[in-house]
Amino acid sequence: MSESTTQSTDINPDDTIKILVASDIHLGYNEKDPIRGDDSFIAFEEVLQHALENDVDAILLGGDLFHVANPSTNTLDRCFRLLKTYTLGDKPIRLEFLSDQNDNFLESLSRTVNYEDPNMNIAIPVFSIHGNHDDSGGAGRVSSMNLLSTNGYVNYFGKWTDLSKIDIRPILLRKGETKLALYGLSYMSDARLCRLLDDAKVFIEKPDEHGFFSIMVLHQNRAERGPKNYLPESSLPQFLDLIIWGHEHDCRIEPEENAAKKFYVSQPGSTVATSLSEGEAIPKCCGLLSIHKGLFRMDPIPLKSVRPFVFESIDLATVQEELALDEGDVQQRVQAFATERIEAMIERAKQQQSGYARQPKLPLIRLRLVLTEVEQQFNAIRFGFRYHGRVANPQDMVIFKKKPKAMVKDELGKMLDKAALQEAYRNQREQRAQRAEEIVDRYFREADVMNQLEVLYPRSMTELCRRMVDYEDDEACEKIIKFYENKALEFLRAQDNLSEEGICEALAGFPAADPEVHEKVLHMLDTRSKPQDAVDPLRRFRDLDDEAENNDGTTGKGTMDTTAAKPARGARGGGARGGRGSRGGARGASKATVAAVTTTTGAGASRSRSQTSISSLFASQTSNNGSIASVATRTSSRKPAATKARQMDFDSDDK
């Protein structure tokens, strides 16, 4: 807890929203491994058990529930069984739903929260966004999250449907006197998200009513991993109270306050180790989030079902004299040293045994040896054979890393100062980019004139590599080539008096003829494959209303009443089940006006502007980090400083 923790002894449980928070479950990871195949399912079941034991009002997941977008039938079956066992039942739901569910659940079959579906019997509602692993942007356009939503097990929200802008509307919930605004932003490419932020095309709608505690759950890189390859915290709007940050696997679940924006960030981390890195060795947790009006607290819950994992990194230069690595059989000396360290790590792993009945017994061990000379390296696979039956990963237990050069010089051979050294390191890191799309992008940026593409856009080739590597989308290549072929033919047919000899010269002007062709390619790839006639009629009518209003020069959504077209509620949907959340008259709250929220940190900066001044404001706004300009939000007035969230303490009796 921070020093500003507010003590509170008058906390009414009927006004407290309790949410079990977890992220990066990665169901199905390594499922074919006879030793580690059950790890992800065992950990997820413990998370669900904690939700049941703490009598939470909801479960909130930060993405990557599955390890792949289209998991095996075995993984789906085990997931359905767990959710059916722990989240279905007759327990009354105490969360009242206030917002327009047609906007919140576009991917839902019934366009409603699952606990108000008369065909479902929900005891604990699960809310989840998708991550980069269970993203539905790949081949088939239907992911595991879509299946969970269709079957009513999960409330899938936060999915963006437009590549040209992001419009985020909150899920509004109420329990007693506590009101919650839940924002979701499912995973998208960090570079694309940064471009949209730069262009002020990210819109966040604020409730027109004060008193909401605002939470945003997202799934992006938090740590800087290259130019525009992460989401800076400073790019998020200041009115938010708490950020649930998925995607990063190291557990930092204790809320950390952002000094500039005054909101808190909680990073749950993963529940299963998907890589043998130092961050994954941090003890795994889920969190119990309690919200009472403008106060909150996050109680970490250590997971006892996680396989023991010990990570150690040793620079052999620090033990060179001790091991006498300058003489004799260096390889044998290093191998003997590794044996000693591995035995000590296995003993340390025994201390991580929690006594939980289903906790795996064989530990994960990762020893990283930083070499000073290649001669120090030995056969790690052969070395691991002797540890079969003692560790869970004998084949990759030891890895070697070549120590980088200690000094960096510029082109003239002069030593660089500290600032220049950091700049040189950033440049080298960018040049050493290992992702396929980064390599392709760098190739076309640095290629000579003879090797430049004449018809295809280099950015489209970068996108092609990303989809083939990340999503295994084998159809993307054919779709992109066919798209460019059709566009090029249209361009050539539009030329007057074009001879066969002039085709090549004419094609040279093709890229400049349509500067937005790459954006059209992205839209084509991310558009659902089903024909327009098969689109849900309610969605189509709303689209027509939008088009009609835009033609009139106005903004905002259509006024057509779509509630009449909803399926009739059964006896279980409203109150017969004892306290089901009713949307009542508060549902469909009026949309607030569009305003701009800058990312400057000045306390006196106004955060509400008229719509007519948005473009000029964004044009003149500069970013704190030089890359993110601003975030536009839908709001009616500035949030009073007195309502800013603070962490709180509950008495043990009130937990």
XYZ file of C-alpha atoms in Angstrom:
655
model
C 0.000 0.000 0.000
C 1.110 3.559 -0.696
C 1.611 6.239 1.928
C -1.600 7.886 0.768
C -3.607 4.813 1.751
C -6.915 5.896 3.210
C -8.079 4.183 6.363
C -11.753 3.364 6.347
C -13.738 1.634 9.067
C -17.215 2.293 7.676
C -17.295 0.004 4.645
C -20.684 -1.473 3.791
C -20.346 -4.840 1.977
C -23.577 -4.100 0.105
C -21.842 -1.083 -1.471
C -18.555 -2.887 -2.228
C -17.855 -4.442 -5.626
C -15.464 -7.381 -5.375
C -13.696 -8.548 -8.546
C -11.230 -11.397 -8.987
C -8.527 -10.127 -11.383
C -6.223 -12.364 -13.440
C -4.496 -12.283 -16.801
C -2.532 -14.359 -19.314
C -3.911 -17.769 -18.373
C -2.632 -19.340 -21.634
C -4.859 -22.399 -21.539
C -3.420 -25.146 -23.706
C 0.197 -24.046 -23.430
C 2.481 -27.022 -24.049
C -0.552 -29.299 -23.721
C 1.172 -32.190 -25.541
C 4.011 -32.265 -23.023
C 3.329 -35.251 -20.718
C 4.952 -33.401 -17.803
C 3.822 -29.779 -18.208
C 0.652 -30.200 -20.283
C -1.760 -29.727 -17.359
C -0.061 -26.707 -15.735
C -2.226 -24.004 -17.319
C -5.493 -25.788 -16.468
C -4.495 -26.461 -12.858
C -3.620 -22.782 -12.312
C -6.845 -21.565 -13.959
C -8.913 -23.851 -11.762
C -7.254 -22.381 -8.676
C -8.111 -18.869 -9.905
C -11.772 -19.901 -10.241
C -11.681 -21.492 -6.789
C -10.439 -18.216 -5.274
C -13.337 -16.404 -6.963
C -15.772 -18.845 -5.379
C -14.171 -18.713 -1.930
C -14.119 -14.889 -1.853
C -17.732 -14.582 -3.025
C -16.791 -12.103 -5.751
C -19.270 -10.215 -7.883
C -17.339 -10.823 -11.113
C -14.127 -12.149 -12.642
C -12.055 -9.841 -14.863
C -9.476 -11.307 -17.274
C -6.798 -9.233 -19.029
C -6.481 -11.251 -22.263
C -4.668 -14.385 -23.457
C -7.086 -16.777 -21.801
C -5.949 -19.241 -24.480
C -2.462 -19.772 -25.808
C -3.654 -19.791 -29.442
C -6.694 -18.265 -31.119
C -7.910 -21.647 -32.381
C -7.048 -24.110 -29.603
C -7.491 -27.870 -29.748
C -10.817 -29.468 -28.945
C -9.208 -30.895 -25.797
C -8.328 -27.395 -24.562
C -11.794 -26.029 -25.387
C -13.498 -28.936 -23.657
C -11.454 -28.524 -20.477
C -12.081 -24.761 -20.462
C -15.848 -25.242 -20.890
C -15.870 -27.780 -18.063
C -14.052 -25.439 -15.672
C -16.256 -22.443 -16.453
C -19.412 -24.528 -16.177
C -18.289 -25.937 -12.818
C -17.311 -22.653 -11.163
C -19.302 -19.837 -12.824
C -22.763 -21.371 -13.352
C -25.341 -21.682 -10.589
C -28.247 -20.013 -8.783
C -26.301 -17.405 -6.824
C -27.984 -13.965 -7.124
C -26.113 -11.403 -9.202
C -25.797 -8.120 -7.330
C -24.446 -6.012 -10.204
C -26.974 -3.755 -11.876
C -26.190 -3.156 -15.544
C -26.623 0.490 -16.586
C -25.121 0.965 -20.058
C -26.370 0.051 -23.522
C -25.552 -3.614 -23.977
C -25.903 -3.361 -27.758
C -22.763 -1.194 -27.706
C -20.887 -3.216 -25.071
C -21.329 -6.713 -26.509
C -21.178 -6.514 -30.291
C -19.791 -10.058 -30.490
C -22.479 -11.588 -28.294
C -25.217 -13.705 -29.856
C -27.964 -12.160 -27.724
C -26.294 -8.732 -27.412
C -26.673 -8.870 -23.646
C -24.630 -9.562 -20.540
C -24.725 -13.288 -19.885
C -26.399 -13.102 -16.462
C -29.408 -11.361 -18.032
C -29.734 -14.013 -20.720
C -32.842 -16.099 -19.842
C -31.134 -19.181 -21.294
C -28.115 -18.975 -18.968
C -27.809 -19.656 -15.244
C -24.814 -17.525 -14.256
C -23.531 -17.321 -10.679
C -20.258 -15.427 -11.322
C -20.059 -13.342 -14.531
C -16.707 -13.386 -16.339
C -15.611 -10.295 -18.307
C -12.657 -10.607 -20.681
C -10.875 -8.871 -23.534
C -8.725 -10.773 -26.025
C -4.940 -10.725 -26.108
C -2.409 -11.229 -28.862
C -2.559 -15.018 -28.461
C -6.352 -15.368 -28.677
C -6.844 -12.539 -31.177
C -9.475 -13.341 -33.805
C -7.661 -11.337 -36.505
C -6.136 -14.425 -38.106
C -7.494 -16.956 -40.570
C -11.142 -17.843 -40.116
C -11.911 -14.654 -38.170
C -13.444 -16.711 -35.333
C -11.395 -17.278 -32.204
C -11.811 -19.168 -28.977
C -13.127 -15.984 -27.322
C -15.922 -15.818 -29.896
C -16.879 -19.380 -29.009
C -16.980 -18.600 -25.281
C -19.123 -15.546 -25.966
C -21.507 -17.449 -28.241
C -21.966 -20.145 -25.600
C -22.576 -17.525 -22.906
C -19.684 -18.437 -20.609
C -17.771 -15.148 -21.005
C -18.769 -11.530 -21.577
C -16.346 -10.692 -24.387
C -15.876 -6.916 -24.624
C -13.364 -4.311 -25.735
C -13.004 -5.631 -29.299
C -12.239 -2.893 -31.811
C -14.072 -3.146 -35.131
C -12.646 -0.195 -37.074
C -9.020 0.195 -38.105
C -9.336 3.917 -38.775
C -10.338 4.858 -35.213
C -11.020 3.334 -31.807
C -14.236 4.233 -30.016
C -14.319 2.853 -26.460
C -17.623 2.845 -24.583
C -17.612 1.703 -20.951
C -19.617 -1.037 -19.312
C -21.504 0.747 -16.534
C -22.285 -1.273 -13.413
C -23.711 -0.423 -10.007
C -23.885 -2.178 -6.667
C -25.564 -0.195 -3.939
C -23.929 3.232 -3.868
C -20.800 2.164 -5.809
C -20.742 2.759 -9.555
C -18.154 1.240 -11.879
C -17.178 2.222 -15.446
C -15.273 -0.657 -17.037
C -13.306 0.117 -20.218
C -11.751 -2.556 -22.396
C -9.169 -2.365 -25.169
C -8.332 -5.728 -26.688
C -4.915 -6.264 -28.186
C -3.838 -4.566 -31.373
C -0.418 -3.933 -32.858
C 1.474 -1.448 -30.684
C 2.683 0.420 -33.773
C -0.869 0.778 -35.099
C -2.194 1.887 -31.728
C 0.564 4.494 -31.474
C -0.338 5.818 -34.935
C -3.979 6.165 -33.924
C -2.960 7.958 -30.739
C -0.665 10.266 -32.722
C -3.575 11.111 -35.026
C -5.981 11.623 -32.080
C -8.228 8.818 -33.297
C -8.717 7.091 -29.958
C -11.992 8.181 -28.358
C -13.009 7.219 -24.838
C -16.575 7.944 -23.774
C -17.028 9.189 -20.234
C -20.309 8.728 -18.367
C -22.280 11.961 -18.205
C -22.907 11.226 -14.543
C -20.267 11.771 -11.855
C -19.233 9.270 -9.242
C -18.081 6.351 -11.419
C -14.897 4.503 -10.525
C -13.110 4.063 -13.879
C -11.101 0.928 -14.698
C -9.449 0.182 -18.038
C -8.218 -3.309 -18.876
C -5.820 -3.566 -21.818
C -3.310 -5.968 -23.358
C -0.220 -4.225 -24.769
C 3.525 -3.996 -24.238
C 4.193 -1.933 -21.130
C 7.982 -2.098 -21.233
C 9.741 -0.375 -24.134
C 10.741 -2.932 -26.757
C 11.724 -0.702 -29.632
C 10.395 2.387 -31.428
C 6.612 2.540 -31.067
C 6.591 -1.048 -29.886
C 4.924 -0.367 -26.555
C 2.121 1.737 -25.060
C 3.398 4.569 -22.841
C 1.356 5.058 -19.687
C 1.418 8.796 -20.358
C -0.768 8.286 -23.437
C -3.735 7.132 -21.321
C -6.291 9.702 -20.125
C -6.018 11.128 -16.654
C -9.642 10.573 -15.634
C -9.006 6.817 -15.281
C -8.582 5.501 -11.740
C -7.033 2.062 -12.274
C -5.376 0.277 -15.212
C -5.358 -3.542 -15.331
C -2.389 -4.235 -17.602
C -2.261 -7.598 -19.345
C 0.351 -9.095 -21.689
C 3.363 -8.585 -19.415
C 4.070 -11.873 -17.596
C 6.057 -10.653 -14.591
C 3.711 -10.174 -11.647
C 3.470 -6.585 -10.388
C -0.057 -6.792 -9.054
C 0.441 -4.253 -6.264
C -0.990 -1.004 -7.712
C 1.689 1.489 -8.768
C 0.755 5.158 -9.010
C 1.637 7.061 -12.172
C 3.110 10.307 -10.861
C 2.059 12.367 -13.889
C -1.469 11.084 -14.468
C -2.332 10.151 -10.865
C -3.938 6.838 -11.789
C -2.771 3.426 -10.592
C -1.496 0.510 -12.670
C -1.825 -3.128 -11.619
C -0.044 -5.806 -13.653
C -1.334 -9.272 -12.657
C 1.204 -11.166 -14.771
C 0.659 -14.700 -16.037
C -0.554 -17.737 -14.119
C 1.745 -20.162 -15.961
C 5.340 -19.815 -17.144
C 5.349 -19.786 -20.948
C 9.025 -18.853 -21.176
C 11.910 -19.632 -18.852
C 12.832 -16.001 -18.228
C 13.680 -14.093 -15.089
C 10.306 -12.311 -15.006
C 8.421 -15.614 -15.080
C 10.251 -16.737 -11.934
C 8.510 -14.040 -9.868
C 5.818 -15.707 -7.688
C 2.487 -15.907 -9.540
C -0.631 -14.211 -8.171
C -4.184 -13.269 -8.959
C -5.816 -10.334 -7.179
C -8.945 -9.530 -5.201
C -10.028 -6.014 -6.180
C -12.459 -4.303 -3.785
C -14.111 -1.027 -4.809
C -16.144 1.157 -2.479
C -17.318 4.387 -4.123
C -14.069 6.278 -4.867
C -11.827 3.961 -2.840
C -10.206 0.684 -3.826
C -7.717 -1.911 -2.691
C -5.981 -4.812 -4.418
C -5.186 -7.875 -2.296
C -2.661 -10.219 -3.966
C -3.590 -13.901 -3.754
C -0.513 -16.134 -4.242
C -1.183 -19.129 -6.467
C -0.203 -22.364 -4.763
C -0.730 -24.573 -7.815
C 2.111 -23.083 -9.882
C 5.020 -25.360 -10.771
C 8.200 -24.360 -8.836
C 10.557 -22.330 -11.010
C 14.086 -21.194 -10.141
C 16.021 -18.878 -12.458
C 19.673 -17.934 -12.090
C 22.042 -15.993 -14.321
C 25.798 -16.107 -13.748
C 28.501 -14.160 -15.525
C 31.488 -16.495 -15.766
C 33.787 -13.475 -15.738
C 32.954 -13.023 -12.046
C 34.148 -16.542 -11.198
C 36.967 -16.789 -13.727
C 39.744 -16.732 -11.148
C 37.895 -19.056 -8.772
C 37.392 -21.663 -11.505
C 40.820 -21.095 -13.070
C 39.283 -20.686 -16.516
C 42.568 -19.531 -17.988
C 44.179 -22.981 -17.872
C 43.426 -26.668 -18.366
C 40.170 -28.128 -19.687
C 37.959 -25.047 -19.451
C 34.838 -26.835 -20.708
C 34.990 -29.499 -17.997
C 35.490 -26.871 -15.303
C 32.425 -24.918 -16.470
C 30.347 -28.108 -16.643
C 31.324 -29.057 -13.104
C 30.396 -25.551 -11.956
C 27.010 -25.850 -13.709
C 26.354 -29.186 -11.985
C 26.979 -27.590 -8.601
C 24.645 -24.687 -9.343
C 21.870 -26.935 -10.705
C 21.902 -29.073 -7.561
C 21.608 -25.946 -5.412
C 18.726 -24.654 -7.541
C 16.838 -27.950 -7.202
C 17.114 -27.630 -3.435
C 15.803 -24.058 -3.609
C 12.869 -25.256 -5.726
C 11.792 -27.590 -2.920
C 11.119 -24.510 -0.782
C 8.444 -23.445 -3.290
C 6.354 -26.529 -2.591
C 3.147 -25.104 -1.117
C 1.433 -28.291 -0.014
C -1.361 -27.738 -2.543
C -2.542 -31.208 -3.544
C -2.399 -30.626 -7.301
C 0.795 -28.585 -7.450
C 3.281 -30.190 -9.886
C 6.302 -31.621 -8.134
C 9.051 -31.505 -10.776
C 10.527 -27.976 -10.857
C 11.461 -25.772 -13.791
C 15.163 -24.886 -13.707
C 16.890 -22.312 -15.882
C 20.606 -21.581 -15.491
C 21.917 -18.884 -17.822
C 25.697 -18.776 -18.171
C 27.166 -15.615 -19.655
C 30.307 -16.651 -21.537
C 33.471 -14.705 -22.029
C 34.940 -17.258 -24.479
C 33.278 -19.752 -26.812
C 35.514 -22.522 -25.479
C 33.614 -22.415 -22.176
C 30.417 -23.774 -23.745
C 29.451 -27.447 -23.379
C 26.654 -29.627 -24.789
C 23.622 -28.559 -22.743
C 21.263 -31.214 -24.160
C 23.600 -34.070 -23.278
C 24.179 -32.447 -19.886
C 20.426 -32.435 -19.226
C 20.005 -36.193 -19.758
C 21.199 -36.922 -16.231
C 18.340 -34.819 -14.792
C 15.440 -36.685 -16.404
C 12.919 -37.403 -13.670
C 14.325 -34.670 -11.426
C 13.373 -31.505 -13.350
C 10.531 -30.724 -15.741
C 12.725 -29.267 -18.510
C 16.020 -31.196 -18.730
C 16.488 -30.461 -22.450
C 16.685 -26.657 -22.042
C 17.795 -26.380 -18.431
C 21.078 -24.608 -19.268
C 21.492 -21.879 -21.875
C 24.516 -19.857 -22.895
C 24.756 -16.182 -23.688
C 27.764 -14.507 -25.248
C 28.797 -11.499 -23.217
C 28.484 -8.263 -25.226
C 31.422 -5.964 -25.674
C 32.053 -3.844 -22.617
C 32.879 -0.617 -24.501
C 31.271 1.178 -27.417
C 33.105 3.581 -29.715
C 31.814 5.919 -32.369
C 32.904 5.967 -36.014
C 36.094 7.852 -35.146
C 37.065 5.431 -32.390
C 36.365 7.876 -29.562
C 34.782 6.684 -26.345
C 31.166 7.727 -25.933
C 29.883 9.471 -22.834
C 26.951 8.051 -20.841
C 24.204 9.831 -22.794
C 25.769 8.963 -26.139
C 26.262 5.387 -24.953
C 22.553 5.067 -24.205
C 21.689 6.536 -27.609
C 24.081 4.124 -29.321
C 22.489 1.236 -27.448
C 19.017 2.270 -28.615
C 20.227 2.512 -32.201
C 21.889 -0.892 -32.004
C 18.747 -2.415 -30.489
C 16.671 -1.056 -33.348
C 19.152 -2.399 -35.889
C 19.156 -5.826 -34.220
C 15.366 -6.191 -34.400
C 14.563 -9.874 -34.603
C 10.841 -9.848 -35.421
C 10.122 -10.863 -38.996
C 8.060 -7.777 -39.808
C 10.779 -5.484 -38.438
C 13.394 -7.195 -40.616
C 11.194 -6.800 -43.703
C 10.459 -3.175 -42.885
C 14.155 -2.405 -42.388
C 15.073 -4.173 -45.637
C 12.769 -2.059 -47.775
C 13.745 1.149 -45.963
C 17.440 0.495 -46.636
C 17.162 -1.203 -50.054
C 18.564 0.551 -53.109
C 16.348 1.826 -55.923
C 16.688 -1.355 -57.990
C 15.289 -3.496 -55.145
C 12.364 -1.268 -54.179
C 8.800 -2.501 -54.754
C 6.938 -0.807 -57.617
C 3.367 -2.076 -57.140
C 3.178 -3.556 -53.646
C 3.522 -1.278 -50.642
C 6.378 -2.251 -48.251
C 4.019 -1.702 -45.292
C 1.694 -4.339 -46.719
C 4.573 -6.799 -46.911
C 5.358 -6.029 -43.282
C 1.745 -6.721 -42.350
C 1.858 -9.959 -44.353
C 4.864 -11.196 -42.342
C 3.202 -10.265 -39.063
C 0.065 -12.214 -39.902
C 1.905 -15.272 -41.129
C 4.199 -15.376 -38.078
C 1.821 -14.288 -35.298
C -1.473 -15.721 -36.565
C -0.283 -18.473 -38.940
C -2.620 -16.907 -41.504
C -1.656 -18.751 -44.684
C -4.401 -17.014 -46.665
C -3.054 -13.500 -46.101
C -0.503 -13.701 -48.929
C -3.055 -14.707 -51.552
C -5.521 -12.059 -50.360
C -2.964 -9.230 -50.425
C -1.567 -10.157 -53.857
C -5.073 -10.474 -55.304
C -6.082 -7.143 -53.803
C -3.108 -5.316 -55.319
C -3.627 -7.075 -58.651
C -7.212 -5.831 -58.866
C -6.253 -2.299 -57.823
C -3.411 -2.181 -60.358
C -5.717 -3.384 -63.156
C -8.278 -0.723 -62.242
C -5.527 1.874 -62.366
C -4.304 0.722 -65.791
C -7.821 0.615 -67.266
C -8.285 4.227 -66.208
C -5.273 5.322 -68.302
C -6.011 6.806 -71.720
C -4.283 5.475 -74.840
C -2.114 3.056 -72.920
C 0.122 0.842 -75.081
C 1.738 -2.442 -74.054
C 5.140 -0.763 -73.980
C 3.875 1.915 -71.596
C 2.467 -0.449 -68.969
C 5.651 -0.498 -66.877
C 5.970 3.276 -66.991
C 2.326 3.680 -66.047
C 2.659 1.313 -63.088
C 5.397 3.536 -61.689
C 2.669 6.041 -60.849
C 0.372 3.483 -59.222
C 1.477 3.939 -55.560
C 1.031 7.707 -55.687
C -2.430 7.342 -57.238
C -3.940 5.896 -54.038
C -1.955 6.814 -50.893
C -4.508 5.013 -48.687
C -4.212 1.651 -50.418
C -2.376 0.128 -47.437
C -5.172 1.111 -45.046
C -7.622 -0.503 -47.462
C -5.534 -3.669 -47.358
C -5.734 -3.722 -43.551
C -9.472 -3.170 -43.669
C -9.842 -5.995 -46.193
C -7.846 -8.396 -44.002
C -9.733 -7.578 -40.807
C -13.231 -7.504 -42.297
C -15.259 -10.594 -41.487
C -15.517 -13.082 -44.286
C -19.305 -13.485 -44.158
C -21.274 -11.541 -46.816
C -22.958 -8.259 -46.011
C -26.408 -9.787 -46.359
C -25.634 -12.106 -43.448
C -24.847 -9.254 -41.032
C -27.130 -9.019 -38.018
C -30.095 -6.753 -39.037
C -29.857 -4.680 -35.854
C -26.235 -3.804 -36.572
C -27.057 -3.029 -40.200
C -29.901 -0.691 -39.231
C -27.646 1.200 -36.851
C -25.043 1.517 -39.613
C -27.679 2.955 -41.940
C -28.713 5.448 -39.269
C -25.088 6.510 -38.855
C -24.692 6.986 -42.604
C -27.872 9.021 -42.821
C -26.810 11.300 -39.983
C -23.324 11.739 -41.380
C -24.835 12.789 -44.701
C -26.730 15.482 -42.833
C -23.473 16.785 -41.406
C -24.134 15.700 -37.834
C -22.395 13.316 -35.489
C -23.600 10.719 -33.049
C -25.428 7.422 -33.238
C -28.846 6.711 -34.698
C -31.935 7.183 -32.560
C -33.676 3.991 -33.651
C -35.096 2.086 -30.668
C -33.495 -1.350 -30.903
C -34.652 -2.556 -27.518
C -37.938 -3.784 -28.950
C -36.101 -6.234 -31.167
C -34.351 -7.903 -28.248
C -35.394 -11.405 -27.181
C -37.955 -11.497 -24.412
C -36.616 -11.917 -20.902
C -37.459 -15.058 -18.986
C -38.447 -15.233 -15.360
C -34.790 -15.652 -14.378
C -33.596 -12.522 -16.130
C -35.073 -9.805 -13.943
C -35.848 -10.616 -10.355
C -37.234 -14.107 -9.932
C -33.735 -15.384 -9.186
C -33.323 -13.060 -6.260
C -31.504 -9.831 -7.043
C -30.535 -10.140 -10.714
C -29.071 -6.923 -12.008
C -31.795 -4.827 -13.609
C -30.951 -2.234 -16.160
C -34.073 -0.232 -15.265
C -34.409 3.361 -16.271
C -30.720 4.066 -15.946
C -29.886 2.003 -19.006
C -29.081 3.772 -22.202
C -27.601 6.825 -20.551
C -27.401 9.824 -22.841
C -24.215 10.104 -24.862
C -21.899 12.872 -23.741
C -20.458 15.500 -26.019
C -17.087 15.050 -27.691
C -14.180 16.875 -26.098
C -10.406 16.667 -26.067
C -8.204 15.522 -23.236
C -4.552 16.368 -23.646
C -1.731 14.355 -22.147
C 0.016 17.320 -20.553
C 0.648 16.968 -16.846
C -0.142 20.531 -15.804
C -2.632 20.570 -12.935
C -4.422 23.621 -14.261
C -4.803 22.441 -17.833
C -8.425 22.339 -18.894
C -9.649 18.880 -19.897
C -12.855 19.896 -21.663
C -12.958 21.694 -24.996
C -15.684 22.426 -27.509
C -15.929 20.086 -30.461
C -15.121 22.840 -32.965
C -11.675 23.370 -31.450
C -10.555 19.729 -31.440
C -8.527 19.807 -34.649
C -6.625 22.959 -33.730
C -6.016 21.678 -30.213
C -4.611 18.386 -31.452
C -2.472 20.137 -34.052
C -0.740 22.225 -31.416
C -0.545 19.589 -28.671
C 2.857 18.036 -27.969
C 3.449 14.767 -26.227
C 5.293 14.088 -22.976
C 7.358 11.381 -24.661
C 7.578 12.851 -28.126
C 5.480 10.170 -29.797
C 1.972 10.305 -28.384
C 0.057 13.505 -29.061
C -3.269 13.170 -27.297
C -6.264 11.047 -26.533
C -9.741 12.289 -27.385
C -12.513 11.366 -24.986
C -16.253 11.708 -24.862
C -17.004 13.731 -21.767
C -19.335 16.387 -20.465
C -17.228 18.067 -17.774
C -14.029 17.727 -15.813
C -13.994 15.101 -13.116
C -13.716 16.764 -9.681
C -10.365 16.194 -8.035
C -12.106 15.147 -4.845
C -13.399 11.966 -6.498
C -9.953 10.717 -7.568
C -9.477 7.098 -6.529
C -7.304 6.237 -3.600
C -6.249 2.918 -2.202
C -7.919 1.935 1.029
C -7.673 -0.515 3.902
C -10.576 -2.681 4.997
C -10.849 -4.120 8.449
C -10.216 -7.840 8.419
C -13.850 -8.415 9.374
C -15.031 -6.609 6.264
C -12.956 -8.588 3.786
